[in-house]
mmCIF file of C-alpha atoms and ligand atoms in Angstrom:
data_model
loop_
_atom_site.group_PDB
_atom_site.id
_atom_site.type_symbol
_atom_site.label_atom_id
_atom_site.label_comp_id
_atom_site.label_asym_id
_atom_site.label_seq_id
_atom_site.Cartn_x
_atom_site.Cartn_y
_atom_site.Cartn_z
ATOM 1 C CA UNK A 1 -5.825 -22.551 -20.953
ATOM 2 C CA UNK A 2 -7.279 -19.332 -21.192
ATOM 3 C CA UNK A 3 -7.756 -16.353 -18.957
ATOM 4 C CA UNK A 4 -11.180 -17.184 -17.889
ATOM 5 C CA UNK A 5 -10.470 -20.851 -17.406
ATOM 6 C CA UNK A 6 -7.306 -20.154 -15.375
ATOM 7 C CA UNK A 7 -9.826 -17.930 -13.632
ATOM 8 C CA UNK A 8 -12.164 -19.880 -12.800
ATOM 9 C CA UNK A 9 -10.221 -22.849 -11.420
ATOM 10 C CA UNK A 10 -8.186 -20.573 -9.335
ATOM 11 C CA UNK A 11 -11.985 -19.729 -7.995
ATOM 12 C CA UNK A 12 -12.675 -23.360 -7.549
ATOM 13 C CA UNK A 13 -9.188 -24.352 -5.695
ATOM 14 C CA UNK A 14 -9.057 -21.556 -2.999
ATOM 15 C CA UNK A 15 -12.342 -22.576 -1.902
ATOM 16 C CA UNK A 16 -11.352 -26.455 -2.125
ATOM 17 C CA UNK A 17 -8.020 -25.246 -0.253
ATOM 18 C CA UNK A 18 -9.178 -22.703 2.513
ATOM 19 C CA UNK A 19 -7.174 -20.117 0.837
ATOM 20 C CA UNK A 20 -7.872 -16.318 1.152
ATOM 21 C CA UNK A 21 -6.680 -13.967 -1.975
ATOM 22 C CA UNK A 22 -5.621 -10.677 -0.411
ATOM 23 C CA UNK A 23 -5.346 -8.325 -3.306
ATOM 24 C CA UNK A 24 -3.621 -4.406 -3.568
ATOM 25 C CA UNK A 25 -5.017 -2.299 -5.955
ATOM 26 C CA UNK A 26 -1.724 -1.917 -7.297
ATOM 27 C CA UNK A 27 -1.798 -5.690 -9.021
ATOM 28 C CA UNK A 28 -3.538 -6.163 -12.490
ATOM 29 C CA UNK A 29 -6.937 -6.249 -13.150
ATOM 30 C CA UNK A 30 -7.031 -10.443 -14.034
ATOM 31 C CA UNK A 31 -5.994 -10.921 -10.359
ATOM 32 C CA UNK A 32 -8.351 -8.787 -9.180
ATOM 33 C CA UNK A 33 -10.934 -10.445 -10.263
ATOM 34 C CA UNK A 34 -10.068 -13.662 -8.475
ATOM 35 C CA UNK A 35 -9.507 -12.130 -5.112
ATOM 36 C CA UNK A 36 -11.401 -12.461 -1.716
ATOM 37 C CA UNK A 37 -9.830 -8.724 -1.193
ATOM 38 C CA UNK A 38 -8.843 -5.700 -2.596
ATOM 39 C CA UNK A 39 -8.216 -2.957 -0.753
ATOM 40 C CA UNK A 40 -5.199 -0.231 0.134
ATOM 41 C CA UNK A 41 -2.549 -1.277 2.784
ATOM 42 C CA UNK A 42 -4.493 -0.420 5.720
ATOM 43 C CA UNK A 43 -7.514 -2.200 4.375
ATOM 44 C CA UNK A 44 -5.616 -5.290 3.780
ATOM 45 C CA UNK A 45 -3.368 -4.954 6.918
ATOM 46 C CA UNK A 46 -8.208 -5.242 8.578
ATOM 47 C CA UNK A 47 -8.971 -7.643 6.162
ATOM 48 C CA UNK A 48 -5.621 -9.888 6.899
ATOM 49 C CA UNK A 49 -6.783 -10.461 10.459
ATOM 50 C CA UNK A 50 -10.576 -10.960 10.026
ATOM 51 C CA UNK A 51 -9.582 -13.510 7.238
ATOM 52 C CA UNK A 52 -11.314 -17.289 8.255
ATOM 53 C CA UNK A 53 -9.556 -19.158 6.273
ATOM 54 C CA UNK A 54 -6.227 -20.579 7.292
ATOM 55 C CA UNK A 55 -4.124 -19.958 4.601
ATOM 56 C CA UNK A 56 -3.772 -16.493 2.913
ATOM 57 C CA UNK A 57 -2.071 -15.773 -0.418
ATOM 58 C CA UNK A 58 -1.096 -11.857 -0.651
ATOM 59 C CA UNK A 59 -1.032 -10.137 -3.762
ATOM 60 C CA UNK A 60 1.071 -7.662 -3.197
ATOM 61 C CA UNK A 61 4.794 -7.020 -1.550
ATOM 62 C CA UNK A 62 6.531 -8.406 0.935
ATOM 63 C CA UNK A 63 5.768 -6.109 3.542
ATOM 64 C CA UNK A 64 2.235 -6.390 3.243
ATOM 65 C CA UNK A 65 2.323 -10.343 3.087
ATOM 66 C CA UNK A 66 4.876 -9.529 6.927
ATOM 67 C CA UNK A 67 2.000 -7.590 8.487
ATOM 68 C CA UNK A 68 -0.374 -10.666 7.541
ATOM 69 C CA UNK A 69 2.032 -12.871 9.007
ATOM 70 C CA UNK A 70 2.135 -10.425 12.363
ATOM 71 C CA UNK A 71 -1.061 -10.385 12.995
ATOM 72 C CA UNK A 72 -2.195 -13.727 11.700
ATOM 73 C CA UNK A 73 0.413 -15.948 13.223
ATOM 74 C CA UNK A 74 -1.348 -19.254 13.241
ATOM 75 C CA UNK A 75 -2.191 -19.043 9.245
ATOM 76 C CA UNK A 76 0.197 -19.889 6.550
ATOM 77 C CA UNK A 77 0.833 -16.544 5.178
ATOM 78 C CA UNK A 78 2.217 -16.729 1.224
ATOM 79 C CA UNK A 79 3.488 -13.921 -0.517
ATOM 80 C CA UNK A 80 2.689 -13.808 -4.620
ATOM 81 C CA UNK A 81 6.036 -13.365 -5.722
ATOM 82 C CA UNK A 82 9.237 -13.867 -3.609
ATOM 83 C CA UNK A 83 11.176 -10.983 -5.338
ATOM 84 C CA UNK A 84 8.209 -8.528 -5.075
ATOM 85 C CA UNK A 85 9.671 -5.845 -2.529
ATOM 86 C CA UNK A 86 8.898 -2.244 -2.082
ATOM 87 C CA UNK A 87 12.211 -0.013 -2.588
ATOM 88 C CA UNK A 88 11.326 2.117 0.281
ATOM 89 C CA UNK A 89 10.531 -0.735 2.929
ATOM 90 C CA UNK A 90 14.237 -1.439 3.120
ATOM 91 C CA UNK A 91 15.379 2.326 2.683
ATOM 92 C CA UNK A 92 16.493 2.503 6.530
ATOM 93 C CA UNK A 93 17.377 0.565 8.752
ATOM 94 C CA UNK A 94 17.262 -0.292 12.370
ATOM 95 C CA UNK A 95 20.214 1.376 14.032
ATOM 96 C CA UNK A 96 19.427 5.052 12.361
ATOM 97 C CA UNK A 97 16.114 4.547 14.732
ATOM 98 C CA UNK A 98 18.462 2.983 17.367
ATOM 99 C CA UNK A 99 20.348 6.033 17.254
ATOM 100 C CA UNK A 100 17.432 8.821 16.583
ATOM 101 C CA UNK A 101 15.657 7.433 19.773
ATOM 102 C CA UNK A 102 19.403 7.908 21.893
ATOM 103 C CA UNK A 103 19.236 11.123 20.649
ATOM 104 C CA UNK A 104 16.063 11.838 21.498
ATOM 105 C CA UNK A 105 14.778 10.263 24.435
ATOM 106 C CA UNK A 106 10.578 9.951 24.426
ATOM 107 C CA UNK A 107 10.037 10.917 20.911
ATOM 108 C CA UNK A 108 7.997 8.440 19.135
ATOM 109 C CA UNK A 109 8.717 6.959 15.881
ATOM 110 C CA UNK A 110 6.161 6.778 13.447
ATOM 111 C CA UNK A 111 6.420 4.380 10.725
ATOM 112 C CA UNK A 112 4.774 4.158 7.435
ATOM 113 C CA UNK A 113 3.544 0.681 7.418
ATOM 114 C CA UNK A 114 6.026 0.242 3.908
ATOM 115 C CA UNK A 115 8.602 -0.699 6.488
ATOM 116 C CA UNK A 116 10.130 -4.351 7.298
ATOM 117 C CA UNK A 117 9.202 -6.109 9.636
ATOM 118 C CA UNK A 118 12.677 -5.714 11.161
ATOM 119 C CA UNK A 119 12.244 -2.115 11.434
ATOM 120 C CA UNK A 120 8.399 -1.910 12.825
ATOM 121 C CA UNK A 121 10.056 -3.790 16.124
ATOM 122 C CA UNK A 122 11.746 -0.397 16.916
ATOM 123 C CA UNK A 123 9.098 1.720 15.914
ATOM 124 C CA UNK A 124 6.004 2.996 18.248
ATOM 125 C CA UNK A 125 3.285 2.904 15.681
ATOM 126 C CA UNK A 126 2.625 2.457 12.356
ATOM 127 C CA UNK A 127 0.308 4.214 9.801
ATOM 128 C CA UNK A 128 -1.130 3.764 6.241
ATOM 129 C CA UNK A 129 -1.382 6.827 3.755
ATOM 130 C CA UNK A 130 -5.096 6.251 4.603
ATOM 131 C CA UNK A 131 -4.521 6.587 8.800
ATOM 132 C CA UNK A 132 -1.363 8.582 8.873
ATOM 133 C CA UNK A 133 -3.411 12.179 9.349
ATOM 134 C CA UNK A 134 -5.899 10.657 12.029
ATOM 135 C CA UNK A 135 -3.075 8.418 13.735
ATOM 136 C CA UNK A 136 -0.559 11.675 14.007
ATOM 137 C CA UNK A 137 -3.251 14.238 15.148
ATOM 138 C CA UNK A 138 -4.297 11.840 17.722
ATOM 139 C CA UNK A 139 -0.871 11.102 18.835
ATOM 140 C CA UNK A 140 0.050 12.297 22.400
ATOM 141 C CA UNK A 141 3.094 13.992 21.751
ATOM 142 C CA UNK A 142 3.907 17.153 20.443
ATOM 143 C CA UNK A 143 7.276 16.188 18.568
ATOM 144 C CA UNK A 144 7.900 12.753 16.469
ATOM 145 C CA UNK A 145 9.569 11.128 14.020
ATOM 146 C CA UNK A 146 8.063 10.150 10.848
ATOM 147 C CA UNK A 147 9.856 7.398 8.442
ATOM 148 C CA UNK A 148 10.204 6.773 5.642
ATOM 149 C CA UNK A 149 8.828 8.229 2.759
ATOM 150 C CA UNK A 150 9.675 12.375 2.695
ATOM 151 C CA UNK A 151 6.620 13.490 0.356
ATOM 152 C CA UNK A 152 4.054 11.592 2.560
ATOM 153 C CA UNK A 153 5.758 12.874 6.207
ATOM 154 C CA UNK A 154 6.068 16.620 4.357
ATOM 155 C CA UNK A 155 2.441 16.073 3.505
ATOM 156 C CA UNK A 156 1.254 15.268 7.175
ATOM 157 C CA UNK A 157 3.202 17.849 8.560
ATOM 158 C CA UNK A 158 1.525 20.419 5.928
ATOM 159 C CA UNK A 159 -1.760 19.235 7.358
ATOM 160 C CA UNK A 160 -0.890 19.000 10.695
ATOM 161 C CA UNK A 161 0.933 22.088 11.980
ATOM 162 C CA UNK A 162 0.629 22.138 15.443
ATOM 163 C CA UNK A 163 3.453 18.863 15.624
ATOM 164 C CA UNK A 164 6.797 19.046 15.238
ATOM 165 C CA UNK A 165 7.704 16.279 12.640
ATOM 166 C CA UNK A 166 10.975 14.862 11.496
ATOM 167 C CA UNK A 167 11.327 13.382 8.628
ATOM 168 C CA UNK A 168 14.499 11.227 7.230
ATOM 169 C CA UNK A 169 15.340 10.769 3.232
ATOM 170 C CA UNK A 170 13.465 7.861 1.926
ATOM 171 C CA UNK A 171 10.695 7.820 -0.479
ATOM 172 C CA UNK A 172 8.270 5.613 -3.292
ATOM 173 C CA UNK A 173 10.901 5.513 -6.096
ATOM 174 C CA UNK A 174 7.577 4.930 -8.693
ATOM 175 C CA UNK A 175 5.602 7.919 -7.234
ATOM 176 C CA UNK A 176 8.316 10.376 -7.814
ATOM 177 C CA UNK A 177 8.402 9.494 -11.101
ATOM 178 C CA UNK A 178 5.587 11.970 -12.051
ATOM 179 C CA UNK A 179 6.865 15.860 -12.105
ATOM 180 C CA UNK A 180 5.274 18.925 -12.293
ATOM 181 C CA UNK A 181 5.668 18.899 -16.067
ATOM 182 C CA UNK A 182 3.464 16.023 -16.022
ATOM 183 C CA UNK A 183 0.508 17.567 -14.456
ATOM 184 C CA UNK A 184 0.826 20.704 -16.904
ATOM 185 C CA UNK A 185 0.910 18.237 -20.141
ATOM 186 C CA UNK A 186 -2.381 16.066 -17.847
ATOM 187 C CA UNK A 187 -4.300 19.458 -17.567
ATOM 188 C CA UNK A 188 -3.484 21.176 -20.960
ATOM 189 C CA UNK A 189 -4.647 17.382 -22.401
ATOM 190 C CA UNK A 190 -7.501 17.462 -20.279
ATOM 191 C CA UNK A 191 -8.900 20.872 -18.880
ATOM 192 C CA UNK A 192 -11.762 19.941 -16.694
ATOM 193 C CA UNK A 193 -10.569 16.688 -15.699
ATOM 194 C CA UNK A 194 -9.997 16.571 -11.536
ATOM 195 C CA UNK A 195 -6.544 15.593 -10.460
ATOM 196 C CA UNK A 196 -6.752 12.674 -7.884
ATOM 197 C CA UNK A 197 -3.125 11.822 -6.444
ATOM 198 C CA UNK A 198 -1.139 9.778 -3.649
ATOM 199 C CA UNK A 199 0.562 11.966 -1.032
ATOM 200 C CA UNK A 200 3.485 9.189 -1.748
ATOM 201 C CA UNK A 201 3.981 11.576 -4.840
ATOM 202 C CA UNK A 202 6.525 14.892 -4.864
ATOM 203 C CA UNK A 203 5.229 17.821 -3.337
ATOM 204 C CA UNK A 204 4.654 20.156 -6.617
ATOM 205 C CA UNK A 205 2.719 17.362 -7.655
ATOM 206 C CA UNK A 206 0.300 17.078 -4.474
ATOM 207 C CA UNK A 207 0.070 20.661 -4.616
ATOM 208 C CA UNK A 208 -1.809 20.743 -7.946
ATOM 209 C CA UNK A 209 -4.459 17.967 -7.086
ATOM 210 C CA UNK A 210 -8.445 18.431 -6.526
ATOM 211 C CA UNK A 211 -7.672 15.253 -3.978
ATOM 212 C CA UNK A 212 -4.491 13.480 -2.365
ATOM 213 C CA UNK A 213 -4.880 10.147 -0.732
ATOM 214 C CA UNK A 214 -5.099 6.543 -0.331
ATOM 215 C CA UNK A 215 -5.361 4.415 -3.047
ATOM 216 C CA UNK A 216 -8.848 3.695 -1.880
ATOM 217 C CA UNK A 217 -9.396 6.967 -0.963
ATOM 218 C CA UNK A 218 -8.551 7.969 -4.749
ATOM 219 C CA UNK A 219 -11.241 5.347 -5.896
ATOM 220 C CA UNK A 220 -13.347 6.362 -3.661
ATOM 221 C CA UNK A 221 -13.158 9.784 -4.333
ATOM 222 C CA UNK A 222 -13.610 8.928 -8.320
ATOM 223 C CA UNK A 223 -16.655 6.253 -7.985
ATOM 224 C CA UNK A 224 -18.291 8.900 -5.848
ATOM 225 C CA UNK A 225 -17.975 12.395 -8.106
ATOM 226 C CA UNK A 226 -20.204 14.553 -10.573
ATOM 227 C CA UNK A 227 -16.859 15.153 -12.134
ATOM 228 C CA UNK A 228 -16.810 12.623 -15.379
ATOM 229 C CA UNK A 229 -12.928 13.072 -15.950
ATOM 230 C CA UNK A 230 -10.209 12.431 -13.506
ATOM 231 C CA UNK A 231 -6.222 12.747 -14.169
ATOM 232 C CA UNK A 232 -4.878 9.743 -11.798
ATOM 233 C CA UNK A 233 -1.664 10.225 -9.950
ATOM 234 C CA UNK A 234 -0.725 7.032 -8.744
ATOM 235 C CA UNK A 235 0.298 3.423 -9.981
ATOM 236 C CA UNK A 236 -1.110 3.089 -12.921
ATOM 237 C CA UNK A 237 -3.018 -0.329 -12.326
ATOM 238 C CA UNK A 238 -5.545 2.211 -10.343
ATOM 239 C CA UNK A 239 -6.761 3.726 -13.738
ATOM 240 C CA UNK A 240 -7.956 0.346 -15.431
ATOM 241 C CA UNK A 241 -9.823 -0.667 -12.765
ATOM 242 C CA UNK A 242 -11.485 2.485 -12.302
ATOM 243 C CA UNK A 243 -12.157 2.324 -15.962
ATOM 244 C CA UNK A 244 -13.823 -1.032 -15.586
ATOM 245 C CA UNK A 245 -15.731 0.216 -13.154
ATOM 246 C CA UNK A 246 -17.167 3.081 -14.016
ATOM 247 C CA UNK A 247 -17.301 2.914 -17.860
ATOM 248 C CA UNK A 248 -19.257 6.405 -18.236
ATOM 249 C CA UNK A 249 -16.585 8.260 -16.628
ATOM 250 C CA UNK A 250 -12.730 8.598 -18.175
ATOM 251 C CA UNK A 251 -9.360 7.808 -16.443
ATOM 252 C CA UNK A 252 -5.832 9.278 -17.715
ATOM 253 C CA UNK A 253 -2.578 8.678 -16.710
ATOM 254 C CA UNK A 254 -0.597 11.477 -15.328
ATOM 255 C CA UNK A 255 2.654 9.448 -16.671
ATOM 256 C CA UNK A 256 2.827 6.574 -18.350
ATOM 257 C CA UNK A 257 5.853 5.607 -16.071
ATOM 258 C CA UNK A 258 4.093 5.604 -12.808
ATOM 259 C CA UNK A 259 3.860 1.812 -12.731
ATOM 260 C CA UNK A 260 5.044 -0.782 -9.677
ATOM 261 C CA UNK A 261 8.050 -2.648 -10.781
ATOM 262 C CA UNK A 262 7.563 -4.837 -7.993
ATOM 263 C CA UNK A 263 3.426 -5.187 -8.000
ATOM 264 C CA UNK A 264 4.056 -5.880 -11.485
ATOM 265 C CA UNK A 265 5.842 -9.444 -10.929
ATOM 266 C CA UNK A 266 2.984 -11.331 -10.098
ATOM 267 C CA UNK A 267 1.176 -12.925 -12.232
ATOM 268 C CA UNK A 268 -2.081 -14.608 -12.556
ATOM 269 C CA UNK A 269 -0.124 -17.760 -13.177
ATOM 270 C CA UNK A 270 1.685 -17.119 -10.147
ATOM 271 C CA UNK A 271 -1.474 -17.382 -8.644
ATOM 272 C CA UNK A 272 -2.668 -20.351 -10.081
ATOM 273 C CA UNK A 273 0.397 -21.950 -9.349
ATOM 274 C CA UNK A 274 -0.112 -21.457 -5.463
ATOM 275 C CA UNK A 275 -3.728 -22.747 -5.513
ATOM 276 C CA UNK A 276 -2.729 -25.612 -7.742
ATOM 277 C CA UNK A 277 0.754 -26.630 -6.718
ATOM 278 C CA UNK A 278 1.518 -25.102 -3.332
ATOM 279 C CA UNK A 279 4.234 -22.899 -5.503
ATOM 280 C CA UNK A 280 5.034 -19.806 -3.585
ATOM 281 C CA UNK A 281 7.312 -18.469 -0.783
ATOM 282 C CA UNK A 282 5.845 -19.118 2.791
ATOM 283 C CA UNK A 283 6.149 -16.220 5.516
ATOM 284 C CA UNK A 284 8.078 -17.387 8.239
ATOM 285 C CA UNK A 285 8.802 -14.988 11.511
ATOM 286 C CA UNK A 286 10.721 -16.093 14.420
ATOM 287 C CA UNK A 287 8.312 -15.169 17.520
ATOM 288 C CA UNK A 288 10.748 -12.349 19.039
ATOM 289 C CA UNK A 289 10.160 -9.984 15.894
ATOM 290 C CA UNK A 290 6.421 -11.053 15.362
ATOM 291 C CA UNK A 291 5.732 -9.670 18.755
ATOM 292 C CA UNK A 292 7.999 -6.783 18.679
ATOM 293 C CA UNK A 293 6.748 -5.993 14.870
ATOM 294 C CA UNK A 294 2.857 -6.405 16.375
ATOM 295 C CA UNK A 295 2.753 -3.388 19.049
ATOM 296 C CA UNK A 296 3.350 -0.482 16.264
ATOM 297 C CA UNK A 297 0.570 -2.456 14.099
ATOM 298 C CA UNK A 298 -1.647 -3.312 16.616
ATOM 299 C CA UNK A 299 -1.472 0.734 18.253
ATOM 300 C CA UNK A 300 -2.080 1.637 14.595
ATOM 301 C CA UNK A 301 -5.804 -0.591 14.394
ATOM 302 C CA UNK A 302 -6.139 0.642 17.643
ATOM 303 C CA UNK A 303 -5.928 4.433 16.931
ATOM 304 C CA UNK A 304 -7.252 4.170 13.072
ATOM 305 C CA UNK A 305 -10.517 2.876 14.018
HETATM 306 P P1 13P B 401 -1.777 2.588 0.049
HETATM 307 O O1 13P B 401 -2.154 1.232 -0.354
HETATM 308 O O2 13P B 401 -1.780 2.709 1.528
HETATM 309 O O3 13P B 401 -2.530 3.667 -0.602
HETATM 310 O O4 13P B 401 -0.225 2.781 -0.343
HETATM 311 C C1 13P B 401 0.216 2.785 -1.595
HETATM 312 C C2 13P B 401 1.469 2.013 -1.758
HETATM 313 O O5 13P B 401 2.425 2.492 -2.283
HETATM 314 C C3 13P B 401 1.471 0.644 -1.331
HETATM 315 O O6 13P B 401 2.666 0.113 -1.602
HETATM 316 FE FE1 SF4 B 402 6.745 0.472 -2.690
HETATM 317 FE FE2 SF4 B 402 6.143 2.571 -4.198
HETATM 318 FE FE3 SF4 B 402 5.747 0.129 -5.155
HETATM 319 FE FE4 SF4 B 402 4.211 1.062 -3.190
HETATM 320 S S1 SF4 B 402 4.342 1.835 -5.267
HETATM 321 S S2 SF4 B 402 5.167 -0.942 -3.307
HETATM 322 S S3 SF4 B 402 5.688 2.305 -2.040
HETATM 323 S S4 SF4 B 402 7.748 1.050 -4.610
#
């Protein structure tokens, strides 16, 4: 079978099967192409609650195929591959929040939505690298506590002075991959290239772009340009499709090693598998945590617009 005929019945089946594709841009560009979705984590976090059909296969990692689950409790939620986590979703756990919000009393804990569902149930609200700036500023609180990921809480609280945020050690394990020698080597190679990068990435690194957000935001910001040339700092998936899409511009890597493990398990026959056979881990939630995981999401939608 080839590519395109795998493809295409994959096409066929979901349709025949009431099945949804929910894609990040992080997967490969063959999956992509079968999806009823692509989109960053807030995006898909939108798109997994307006889906009609009653089964949704996400592309993706675990957490993101959780929040599906939370808000979209009567669906059967599937996630692509049942070993695909994301490092810094299980960095900390729940009694380190337990004890934070002992500590201090009133102080609410933001979570980056690369969290389990486990740990959104003690959390007050959750944001996306596309929401966190809007969600924080429009927070009613002038201290809180941002978790996980250091570079992106260091980032909001560069951007957002007038709160006093703490931050605990976690952080995207792929993202800090690229250093500050990388960027030198990206702009020596390519002088009047922009720099587009995720605020997942290390400081120096954010420090140096034309651009830091989303991974939507970054396409965005590329489709949308006079620049032709743009140095990409984030999983590298990002560059081919931006390639493919706009062929009269040019995409580089800022490292070659900036690639998602984890996004990278799944496969299109994974894919076809599930449409086919049924073949791929259900989501299943006991009710307690679904609810208790929802509020943080749902105050998240509410204050991201
Ligand atoms: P966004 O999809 O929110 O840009 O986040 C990137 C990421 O690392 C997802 O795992
Ligand atoms: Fe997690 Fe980083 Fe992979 Fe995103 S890129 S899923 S944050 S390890």
């Amino acid at each position: 079978m080839t590519t395109r005929e795998m493809q295409d019945e994959i096409i066929r089946l979901k349709k025949e099967k009431d099945i949804c594709i929910l894609v990040h841009a992080y997967i490969s560009h063959d999956i992509v192409e079968v999806a009823d979705y692509v989109g960053d984590s807030y995006g898909l976090s939108k798109q997994a609650a307006a889906a009609p059909q009653k089964n949704v296969l996400m592309c993706g990692v675990r957490f993101m195929a959780e929040t599906c689950k939370i808000l979209s409790p009567e669906k059967r939620v599937y996630l692509s591959h049942s070993e695909a986590g994301c490092p810094m979703a299980e960095q900390i756990d729940k009694e380190l929040i337990e004890a934070y919000k002992e500590k201090y009393p009133g102080v609410p804990v933001v979570a980056y939505i690369n969290t389990t569902a486990e740990l959104k149930t003690v959390c007050d609200v959750c944001v996306t690298s596309a929401s966190a700036l809007k969600i924080v500023k429009n927070m009613d609180a002038e201290k809180i506590l941002f978790i996980p990921d250091r570079n992106l809480g260091g980032w909001i609280k560069e951007n957002c002075p007038e709160k006093q945020i703490d931050l605990m050690n976690g952080g995207c394990p792929t993202h800090a991959q690229m250093s500050i020698r990388d960027v030198e080597r990206a702009k020596a190679a390519h002088p009047g290239a922009k720099l587009l990068v995720h605020p997942e990435s290390r400081k120096e690194v954010v420090d140096q772009a034309d651009y830091a957000g989303s991974t939507t935001g970054i396409m965005k910001y590329a489709r949308e340009s006079e620049a032709k040339e743009f140095i990409i700092g984030t999983e590298n998936s990002i560059v081919s499709h931006l390639q493919m899409e706009c062929p009269d511009k040019r995409f580089y890597e800022l490292s070659k090693e900036c690639v998602c493990r984890n996004m990278k398990l799944t496969t299109l026959a994974d894919v076809y598998n599930m449409v086919k056979y049924g073949e791929a881990e259900e989501i299943i939630m006991d009710e307690e945590t679904r609810l208790a995981a929802k509020k943080p999401i749902d105050k998240m939608l509410q204050l991201g617009g």
